[in-house]
């Protein structure tokens, strides 16, 4: 089940909200746990087995870590980490490893359970925090189970920490204001997904699946995908945060206008914040972070972004995508940042956006060779570029790209600040745009979120 489907919005969500407010407060967590499991089992019921296995195993092992002495605590901790990584490896990376060896030792295509990367990272952060005594092991399995399986965050994050969410699981207050604000946030995210991201899917596929287009078309495809993936994932995050607000949960922001970044360091402080901070806190800092020699710091950056790329998918182009960013981050640490800050802000912005757009080519392409061919096309000279452009560009495409650029650069944030004393105007506009998006959904169907495949 996905948020932008008619069944979710007009059947599941209304029934879920009605049931939540009709039952006694002491049953709220049980109710949310049950509907979350139903949500997850929709379409692929077998997936719930692995989710429940992950919940029960991490709950029991974390309790053991909290009780044991230092020696056995470390053994159980390492076993728990290995168990979580093994589950993720079996479903997500085993086929990749097998396909890169000359041996046939098992199935080469395994169906990936939805959201396994997200809930596995939730469990890992919980276990590590218990081991490091940042939090106490949860005694109530229902509370821990709800943390892992809470349906707004289950499929594609954000990756919340148990220490942040536990107080809200234990005691939260549902108010009309929270429901109202959550509904507005949900509508905003839905509109992003349907009216911008979904409208660019076809043209992006056409351009990326062809190797013969000239430079302007190649740049058009890369820019279109840059907009598509941002409004797809930030739209999902808005919907997830909004849904949480309806049930009394506050979730940290996952995006902060990443395309206004003036450096790659700045970009990664703004893009998929819950994932980048996860790798910072649980990989980069334990490796020594930047509190070591320059060479060791550069090595740490390579490791973190190699793993960040691999987290997104079992494919070499994702690894190259991560390492591509690592090289620019290292260059900025080595002195490029000192040069950039002396340049006009517009030049800094053009630099960052150019790297980001080219990076998305590695992310979107089917393999490394396809990515390299595509980037070559971006910088090739072709006399027939004008004819190519006319054959593929229409008014809807131009409108969507302009809309995507305007809103990804913070127009909505600026408008909300200008109308802070007349918020109802913004909210009315969001409702009207949402109704238009509903019409588009009914007319053209719906597409899954890009990050749900990771």
Short mmCIF file of C-alpha atoms in Angstrom, two decimals:
data_model
loop_
_atom_site.label_atom_id
_atom_site.label_comp_id
_atom_site.label_asym_id
_atom_site.label_seq_id
_atom_site.Cartn_x
_atom_site.Cartn_y
_atom_site.Cartn_z
CA UNK A 1 0.00 0.00 0.00
CA UNK A 2 1.31 3.45 -0.86
CA UNK A 3 0.28 6.90 0.35
CA UNK A 4 -0.68 8.24 -3.08
CA UNK A 5 -3.20 5.49 -3.86
CA UNK A 6 -6.96 6.06 -3.77
CA UNK A 7 -7.45 3.11 -1.40
CA UNK A 8 -5.04 4.56 1.15
CA UNK A 9 -6.46 8.08 1.10
CA UNK A 10 -10.17 7.32 0.87
CA UNK A 11 -10.49 4.00 2.70
CA UNK A 12 -7.51 3.07 4.87
CA UNK A 13 -6.63 6.50 6.29
CA UNK A 14 -10.20 7.64 7.14
CA UNK A 15 -10.98 4.31 8.83
CA UNK A 16 -7.65 4.41 10.65
CA UNK A 17 -8.25 7.95 11.95
CA UNK A 18 -11.85 7.17 12.92
CA UNK A 19 -10.82 4.05 14.82
CA UNK A 20 -7.96 5.87 16.53
CA UNK A 21 -10.21 8.61 17.91
CA UNK A 22 -13.07 6.31 18.88
CA UNK A 23 -11.05 3.96 21.08
CA UNK A 24 -9.71 4.68 24.55
CA UNK A 25 -6.29 6.37 24.76
CA UNK A 26 -4.69 3.39 26.48
CA UNK A 27 -5.32 1.27 23.37
CA UNK A 28 -3.86 3.78 20.90
CA UNK A 29 -0.45 2.10 20.60
CA UNK A 30 -2.00 -1.34 20.13
CA UNK A 31 -4.32 0.04 17.47
CA UNK A 32 -1.50 1.80 15.60
CA UNK A 33 0.66 -1.33 15.76
CA UNK A 34 -2.12 -3.46 14.26
CA UNK A 35 -2.97 -1.05 11.45
CA UNK A 36 0.74 -0.63 10.70
CA UNK A 37 1.12 -4.39 10.32
CA UNK A 38 -1.97 -4.48 8.11
CA UNK A 39 -0.57 -1.62 6.03
CA UNK A 40 2.75 -3.43 5.59
CA UNK A 41 1.22 -6.81 4.77
CA UNK A 42 -1.02 -5.34 2.05
CA UNK A 43 -0.04 -6.90 -1.28
CA UNK A 44 2.88 -9.01 0.04
CA UNK A 45 1.81 -10.68 3.32
CA UNK A 46 5.02 -12.73 3.55
CA UNK A 47 7.00 -9.54 4.21
CA UNK A 48 5.43 -9.20 7.63
CA UNK A 49 7.31 -12.32 8.79
CA UNK A 50 10.68 -10.59 8.37
CA UNK A 51 9.44 -7.39 9.98
CA UNK A 52 8.15 -9.26 13.05
CA UNK A 53 11.35 -11.31 13.20
CA UNK A 54 13.41 -8.13 13.18
CA UNK A 55 11.25 -6.54 15.89
CA UNK A 56 11.26 -9.54 18.24
CA UNK A 57 14.96 -10.38 17.80
CA UNK A 58 16.18 -6.82 18.33
CA UNK A 59 13.86 -6.33 21.29
CA UNK A 60 15.10 -9.48 23.04
CA UNK A 61 18.78 -8.99 22.23
CA UNK A 62 18.76 -5.32 23.26
CA UNK A 63 17.24 -6.32 26.62
CA UNK A 64 20.05 -8.85 27.03
CA UNK A 65 22.64 -6.17 26.21
CA UNK A 66 21.13 -3.94 28.88
CA UNK A 67 21.41 -6.65 31.56
CA UNK A 68 24.71 -8.43 30.85
CA UNK A 69 28.17 -7.57 32.14
CA UNK A 70 30.70 -5.87 29.89
CA UNK A 71 32.25 -9.02 28.38
CA UNK A 72 29.04 -10.80 27.41
CA UNK A 73 27.36 -7.51 26.57
CA UNK A 74 29.89 -6.94 23.80
CA UNK A 75 29.45 -10.46 22.43
CA UNK A 76 25.66 -10.13 22.26
CA UNK A 77 25.98 -6.65 20.77
CA UNK A 78 28.26 -7.85 17.96
CA UNK A 79 25.95 -10.79 17.31
CA UNK A 80 22.95 -8.45 17.08
CA UNK A 81 24.71 -6.13 14.66
CA UNK A 82 25.77 -9.10 12.56
CA UNK A 83 22.23 -10.51 12.58
CA UNK A 84 20.74 -7.22 11.33
CA UNK A 85 23.36 -6.82 8.63
CA UNK A 86 22.96 -10.48 7.61
CA UNK A 87 19.21 -10.07 7.14
CA UNK A 88 19.79 -6.99 5.00
CA UNK A 89 22.58 -8.72 3.07
CA UNK A 90 20.50 -11.84 2.37
CA UNK A 91 17.71 -9.90 0.70
CA UNK A 92 19.45 -6.88 -0.73
CA UNK A 93 23.06 -7.79 -1.52
CA UNK A 94 23.34 -11.55 -1.91
CA UNK A 95 22.19 -11.47 -5.54
CA UNK A 96 24.61 -8.61 -6.24
CA UNK A 97 27.54 -10.55 -4.79
CA UNK A 98 26.58 -13.72 -6.66
CA UNK A 99 26.24 -11.85 -9.95
CA UNK A 100 29.77 -10.51 -9.54
CA UNK A 101 31.33 -13.95 -9.05
CA UNK A 102 31.84 -16.75 -11.59
CA UNK A 103 30.09 -19.21 -9.30
CA UNK A 104 26.43 -20.16 -9.23
CA UNK A 105 25.73 -20.66 -5.52
CA UNK A 106 22.10 -19.72 -5.17
CA UNK A 107 19.23 -17.64 -6.55
CA UNK A 108 20.36 -14.56 -8.44
CA UNK A 109 17.06 -12.69 -8.05
CA UNK A 110 15.54 -12.23 -4.60
CA UNK A 111 12.49 -10.07 -3.97
CA UNK A 112 13.39 -7.24 -1.61
CA UNK A 113 10.90 -6.73 1.26
CA UNK A 114 9.58 -3.17 1.25
CA UNK A 115 11.32 -0.80 3.61
CA UNK A 116 13.88 -3.32 4.87
CA UNK A 117 16.74 -0.81 4.58
CA UNK A 118 14.82 1.73 6.62
CA UNK A 119 13.60 -0.50 9.45
CA UNK A 120 16.94 -2.33 9.62
CA UNK A 121 18.69 1.00 10.18
CA UNK A 122 16.13 1.88 12.85
CA UNK A 123 16.92 -1.37 14.66
CA UNK A 124 20.67 -0.87 14.29
CA UNK A 125 20.53 2.65 15.75
CA UNK A 126 18.41 1.38 18.65
CA UNK A 127 20.79 -1.47 19.51
CA UNK A 128 23.87 0.76 19.23
CA UNK A 129 22.28 3.42 21.45
CA UNK A 130 21.43 0.78 24.06
CA UNK A 131 24.97 -0.60 23.96
CA UNK A 132 26.47 2.89 24.27
CA UNK A 133 24.11 3.65 27.21
CA UNK A 134 22.50 6.56 25.37
CA UNK A 135 19.08 5.00 26.04
CA UNK A 136 17.76 2.16 28.16
CA UNK A 137 16.55 -1.06 26.57
CA UNK A 138 12.79 -0.92 26.12
CA UNK A 139 10.90 -3.34 28.36
CA UNK A 140 7.60 -3.04 26.50
CA UNK A 141 7.75 -4.87 23.17
CA UNK A 142 4.63 -3.08 21.95
CA UNK A 143 6.34 0.31 22.22
CA UNK A 144 9.44 -0.94 20.42
CA UNK A 145 7.32 -2.70 17.80
CA UNK A 146 5.38 0.49 17.10
CA UNK A 147 8.64 2.43 16.75
CA UNK A 148 9.89 0.02 14.06
CA UNK A 149 6.60 -0.58 12.24
CA UNK A 150 4.80 2.80 12.47
CA UNK A 151 3.26 2.90 9.00
CA UNK A 152 3.95 6.57 8.03
CA UNK A 153 7.71 5.92 8.35
CA UNK A 154 7.91 2.23 7.50
CA UNK A 155 8.34 2.18 3.72
CA UNK A 156 10.75 5.08 3.10
CA UNK A 157 11.58 6.77 6.39
CA UNK A 158 12.49 9.21 7.80
CA UNK A 159 14.86 7.07 9.88
CA UNK A 160 13.90 8.16 13.38
CA UNK A 161 15.90 7.40 16.57
CA UNK A 162 14.23 5.59 19.44
CA UNK A 163 15.42 8.20 21.91
CA UNK A 164 13.56 10.87 19.95
CA UNK A 165 10.33 8.96 19.44
CA UNK A 166 9.97 7.00 22.71
CA UNK A 167 8.61 9.91 24.78
CA UNK A 168 5.92 10.42 22.15
CA UNK A 169 5.02 6.72 22.09
CA UNK A 170 4.68 6.80 25.88
CA UNK A 171 2.74 10.05 26.11
CA UNK A 172 1.42 12.15 23.25
CA UNK A 173 -1.39 14.57 22.85
CA UNK A 174 -3.66 14.61 19.84
CA UNK A 175 -5.21 17.97 19.06
CA UNK A 176 -7.33 19.51 16.33
CA UNK A 177 -4.40 21.77 15.48
CA UNK A 178 -2.14 18.74 15.01
CA UNK A 179 -4.68 17.01 12.79
CA UNK A 180 -5.20 20.18 10.74
CA UNK A 181 -1.47 20.89 10.32
CA UNK A 182 -0.81 17.23 9.53
CA UNK A 183 -3.52 17.19 6.86
CA UNK A 184 -2.11 20.35 5.23
CA UNK A 185 1.39 18.85 5.28
CA UNK A 186 0.09 15.60 3.77
CA UNK A 187 -1.72 17.50 0.99
CA UNK A 188 1.43 19.47 0.22
CA UNK A 189 3.50 16.29 -0.10
CA UNK A 190 0.86 14.54 -2.20
CA UNK A 191 0.71 17.50 -4.60
CA UNK A 192 4.50 17.52 -4.95
CA UNK A 193 4.48 13.85 -5.88
CA UNK A 194 1.54 13.87 -8.30
CA UNK A 195 1.79 17.27 -9.99
CA UNK A 196 5.55 17.52 -10.40
CA UNK A 197 7.41 14.25 -9.87
CA UNK A 198 4.93 11.93 -11.59
CA UNK A 199 4.61 14.24 -14.59
CA UNK A 200 8.33 13.89 -15.33
CA UNK A 201 8.60 10.10 -15.12
CA UNK A 202 7.87 9.36 -18.78
CA UNK A 203 10.15 11.99 -20.29
CA UNK A 204 13.00 10.98 -17.98
CA UNK A 205 12.61 7.34 -19.01
CA UNK A 206 12.54 8.23 -22.72
CA UNK A 207 15.69 10.32 -22.52
CA UNK A 208 17.69 8.00 -20.25
CA UNK A 209 16.75 4.91 -22.27
CA UNK A 210 18.13 6.51 -25.44
CA UNK A 211 21.81 7.10 -26.10
CA UNK A 212 21.46 9.21 -29.23
CA UNK A 213 20.25 12.53 -27.93
CA UNK A 214 22.35 15.68 -28.14
CA UNK A 215 23.72 17.69 -25.22
CA UNK A 216 20.67 19.94 -24.61
CA UNK A 217 18.37 16.90 -24.45
CA UNK A 218 20.78 15.03 -22.17
CA UNK A 219 20.90 18.03 -19.83
CA UNK A 220 17.12 18.29 -20.01
CA UNK A 221 16.77 14.65 -18.93
CA UNK A 222 19.27 15.05 -16.09
CA UNK A 223 17.57 18.23 -14.83
CA UNK A 224 14.14 16.60 -15.12
CA UNK A 225 15.33 13.65 -13.05
CA UNK A 226 16.92 16.00 -10.51
CA UNK A 227 13.49 17.56 -10.05
CA UNK A 228 11.62 14.24 -10.20
CA UNK A 229 13.58 12.52 -7.45
CA UNK A 230 13.50 15.54 -5.14
CA UNK A 231 9.74 16.05 -5.35
CA UNK A 232 9.15 12.30 -5.13
CA UNK A 233 11.15 11.83 -1.94
CA UNK A 234 10.48 15.18 -0.27
CA UNK A 235 6.81 14.66 -1.15
CA UNK A 236 6.89 11.29 0.62
CA UNK A 237 8.64 12.84 3.63
CA UNK A 238 6.01 15.58 3.84
CA UNK A 239 3.25 12.98 3.72
CA UNK A 240 4.97 10.84 6.36
CA UNK A 241 5.53 13.80 8.69
CA UNK A 242 1.95 14.97 8.13
CA UNK A 243 0.51 11.55 8.92
CA UNK A 244 2.57 11.40 12.09
CA UNK A 245 1.22 14.80 13.15
CA UNK A 246 -2.35 13.52 12.75
CA UNK A 247 -1.61 10.84 15.36
CA UNK A 248 0.26 13.17 17.72
CA UNK A 249 3.85 12.49 16.62
CA UNK A 250 6.45 15.13 15.80
CA UNK A 251 9.14 14.06 13.33
CA UNK A 252 12.35 15.86 12.47
CA UNK A 253 12.60 17.34 9.00
CA UNK A 254 14.21 15.18 6.32
CA UNK A 255 14.88 17.92 3.74
CA UNK A 256 15.95 21.54 3.94
CA UNK A 257 15.94 22.96 0.38
CA UNK A 258 18.96 20.89 -0.76
CA UNK A 259 19.10 22.51 -4.20
CA UNK A 260 19.95 25.93 -2.79
CA UNK A 261 23.24 24.45 -1.46
CA UNK A 262 26.46 26.29 -2.25
CA UNK A 263 28.76 23.29 -1.73
CA UNK A 264 28.51 19.52 -1.60
CA UNK A 265 28.99 19.60 2.17
CA UNK A 266 26.03 21.96 2.34
CA UNK A 267 23.98 19.68 0.06
CA UNK A 268 24.45 16.66 2.32
CA UNK A 269 23.39 18.68 5.36
CA UNK A 270 20.11 19.34 3.55
CA UNK A 271 19.37 16.12 1.58
CA UNK A 272 17.84 13.03 3.27
CA UNK A 273 18.90 14.40 6.65
CA UNK A 274 17.89 11.33 8.64
CA UNK A 275 20.14 9.06 6.54
CA UNK A 276 23.13 11.41 6.38
CA UNK A 277 23.03 11.98 10.16
CA UNK A 278 22.69 8.20 10.68
CA UNK A 279 25.91 7.55 8.77
CA UNK A 280 27.57 10.50 10.48
CA UNK A 281 26.73 9.28 13.99
CA UNK A 282 27.08 5.51 13.55
CA UNK A 283 29.86 5.20 10.96
CA UNK A 284 31.79 8.46 10.44
CA UNK A 285 32.26 9.41 14.10
CA UNK A 286 33.20 5.87 15.25
CA UNK A 287 35.83 5.77 12.48
CA UNK A 288 37.34 8.92 13.95
CA UNK A 289 35.43 11.51 11.95
CA UNK A 290 37.56 14.56 11.24
CA UNK A 291 39.40 14.31 14.57
CA UNK A 292 42.35 12.51 13.03
CA UNK A 293 44.93 13.00 10.28
CA UNK A 294 43.86 14.41 6.93
CA UNK A 295 44.47 11.13 5.11
CA UNK A 296 42.46 9.20 7.69
CA UNK A 297 39.65 11.76 7.46
CA UNK A 298 39.58 11.37 3.67
CA UNK A 299 39.48 7.59 4.09
CA UNK A 300 36.55 7.95 6.52
CA UNK A 301 34.66 10.06 3.98
CA UNK A 302 35.27 7.45 1.25
CA UNK A 303 34.00 4.66 3.49
CA UNK A 304 30.89 6.56 4.57
CA UNK A 305 29.85 7.60 1.08
CA UNK A 306 30.73 4.25 -0.44
CA UNK A 307 28.34 2.71 2.11
CA UNK A 308 25.79 5.47 1.52
CA UNK A 309 25.76 4.61 -2.17
CA UNK A 310 25.54 0.89 -1.45
CA UNK A 311 22.66 1.48 0.99
CA UNK A 312 20.62 2.84 -1.90
CA UNK A 313 20.95 -0.30 -3.95
CA UNK A 314 22.99 -3.37 -4.82
CA UNK A 315 24.43 -1.96 -8.00
CA UNK A 316 27.84 -0.58 -8.89
CA UNK A 317 26.38 2.66 -10.20
CA UNK A 318 25.09 3.45 -6.67
CA UNK A 319 28.55 2.81 -5.25
CA UNK A 320 30.10 5.07 -7.90
CA UNK A 321 27.43 7.69 -7.11
CA UNK A 322 28.46 7.65 -3.45
CA UNK A 323 32.19 7.76 -4.23
CA UNK A 324 31.58 10.55 -6.76
CA UNK A 325 30.27 12.70 -3.91
CA UNK A 326 33.09 11.55 -1.64
CA UNK A 327 35.68 12.91 -4.09
CA UNK A 328 34.09 16.36 -4.07
CA UNK A 329 33.73 16.32 -0.29
CA UNK A 330 37.41 15.44 0.03
CA UNK A 331 38.34 18.15 -2.49
CA UNK A 332 36.35 20.71 -0.49
CA UNK A 333 38.11 19.66 2.71
CA UNK A 334 41.49 19.78 0.93
CA UNK A 335 41.09 23.42 -0.05
CA UNK A 336 38.39 23.77 -2.70
CA UNK A 337 35.96 25.15 -0.09
CA UNK A 338 38.39 27.96 0.72
CA UNK A 339 38.40 28.93 -2.96
CA UNK A 340 34.62 28.65 -3.31
CA UNK A 341 33.80 30.97 -0.40
CA UNK A 342 35.74 33.76 -2.12
CA UNK A 343 33.60 33.45 -5.25
CA UNK A 344 30.18 35.07 -5.79
CA UNK A 345 27.36 33.04 -4.23
CA UNK A 346 25.84 32.43 -7.67
CA UNK A 347 29.07 30.70 -8.83
CA UNK A 348 29.09 28.55 -5.68
CA UNK A 349 25.50 27.60 -6.36
CA UNK A 350 26.19 26.73 -10.02
CA UNK A 351 29.12 24.55 -8.92
CA UNK A 352 27.03 22.64 -6.39
CA UNK A 353 24.09 22.16 -8.75
CA UNK A 354 26.34 20.96 -11.59
CA UNK A 355 27.86 18.28 -9.36
CA UNK A 356 24.44 17.28 -8.04
CA UNK A 357 22.88 16.98 -11.51
CA UNK A 358 25.76 14.91 -12.88
CA UNK A 359 25.65 12.79 -9.75
CA UNK A 360 22.00 11.96 -10.36
CA UNK A 361 22.97 10.55 -13.77
CA UNK A 362 24.99 7.82 -12.02
CA UNK A 363 22.03 7.26 -9.70
CA UNK A 364 19.41 6.99 -12.47
CA UNK A 365 21.37 5.06 -15.12
CA UNK A 366 21.00 1.29 -15.31
CA UNK A 367 24.75 0.71 -15.04
CA UNK A 368 28.07 2.56 -15.01
CA UNK A 369 28.62 2.27 -18.77
CA UNK A 370 25.20 3.76 -19.45
CA UNK A 371 25.94 6.60 -17.02
CA UNK A 372 29.28 7.38 -18.68
CA UNK A 373 27.67 7.37 -22.15
CA UNK A 374 24.98 9.69 -20.90
CA UNK A 375 27.48 12.12 -19.36
CA UNK A 376 29.44 12.05 -22.62
CA UNK A 377 26.24 13.07 -24.44
CA UNK A 378 25.83 15.96 -21.99
CA UNK A 379 29.11 17.44 -23.20
CA UNK A 380 28.94 16.46 -26.87
CA UNK A 381 28.39 18.80 -29.81
CA UNK A 382 25.58 17.83 -32.16
CA UNK A 383 24.27 19.95 -35.02
CA UNK A 384 20.76 18.47 -34.81
CA UNK A 385 20.13 19.47 -31.18
CA UNK A 386 17.39 21.95 -32.16
CA UNK A 387 15.38 19.28 -33.98
CA UNK A 388 15.86 16.91 -31.04
CA UNK A 389 14.61 19.59 -28.67
CA UNK A 390 11.49 20.32 -30.69
CA UNK A 391 10.66 16.61 -30.95
CA UNK A 392 10.58 16.05 -27.21
CA UNK A 393 9.67 19.30 -25.44
CA UNK A 394 6.06 20.32 -24.90
CA UNK A 395 4.26 22.91 -22.78
CA UNK A 396 3.53 20.50 -19.93
CA UNK A 397 7.19 19.53 -19.63
CA UNK A 398 8.33 23.16 -19.60
CA UNK A 399 5.66 24.03 -17.02
CA UNK A 400 6.62 21.14 -14.71
CA UNK A 401 10.33 21.96 -14.86
CA UNK A 402 9.74 25.65 -14.18
CA UNK A 403 7.39 24.76 -11.32
CA UNK A 404 9.95 22.30 -9.95
CA UNK A 405 12.77 24.82 -10.09
CA UNK A 406 10.71 27.58 -8.45
CA UNK A 407 9.51 25.41 -5.56
CA UNK A 408 12.79 23.56 -5.00
CA UNK A 409 14.47 26.95 -4.57
CA UNK A 410 12.17 27.86 -1.69
CA UNK A 411 9.30 29.84 -3.20
CA UNK A 412 6.74 28.15 -0.94
CA UNK A 413 8.85 28.92 2.14
CA UNK A 414 9.13 32.55 1.06
CA UNK A 415 5.37 32.75 0.41
CA UNK A 416 4.50 31.25 3.80
CA UNK A 417 6.71 33.82 5.55
CA UNK A 418 5.09 36.66 3.61
CA UNK A 419 1.62 35.43 4.53
CA UNK A 420 2.41 34.47 8.12
CA UNK A 421 -0.43 36.69 9.37
CA UNK A 422 -2.82 35.32 6.74
CA UNK A 423 -1.98 31.66 6.84
CA UNK A 424 -5.45 30.69 5.68
CA UNK A 425 -4.58 31.98 2.21
CA UNK A 426 -1.65 29.53 1.92
CA UNK A 427 -3.72 26.69 3.33
CA UNK A 428 -6.56 27.42 0.91
CA UNK A 429 -4.10 27.38 -1.99
CA UNK A 430 -2.69 24.02 -0.80
CA UNK A 431 -6.21 22.54 -0.59
CA UNK A 432 -7.05 23.75 -4.09
CA UNK A 433 -3.78 22.38 -5.52
CA UNK A 434 -4.44 19.11 -3.67
CA UNK A 435 -7.86 18.79 -5.34
CA UNK A 436 -6.22 19.32 -8.72
CA UNK A 437 -3.69 16.61 -7.82
CA UNK A 438 -6.56 14.26 -6.92
CA UNK A 439 -7.94 14.82 -10.40
CA UNK A 440 -4.57 13.97 -11.94
CA UNK A 441 -4.37 10.83 -9.81
CA UNK A 442 -7.80 9.64 -10.93
CA UNK A 443 -6.98 10.42 -14.55
CA UNK A 444 -3.51 8.96 -14.75
CA UNK A 445 -3.25 6.48 -11.91
CA UNK A 446 -0.43 6.53 -9.40
CA UNK A 447 3.20 5.48 -9.30
CA UNK A 448 5.22 4.09 -6.38
CA UNK A 449 7.71 6.26 -4.54
CA UNK A 450 11.28 5.95 -5.84
CA UNK A 451 12.82 5.48 -2.41
CA UNK A 452 10.45 2.63 -1.49
CA UNK A 453 12.61 0.36 -3.68
CA UNK A 454 15.62 0.96 -1.41
#
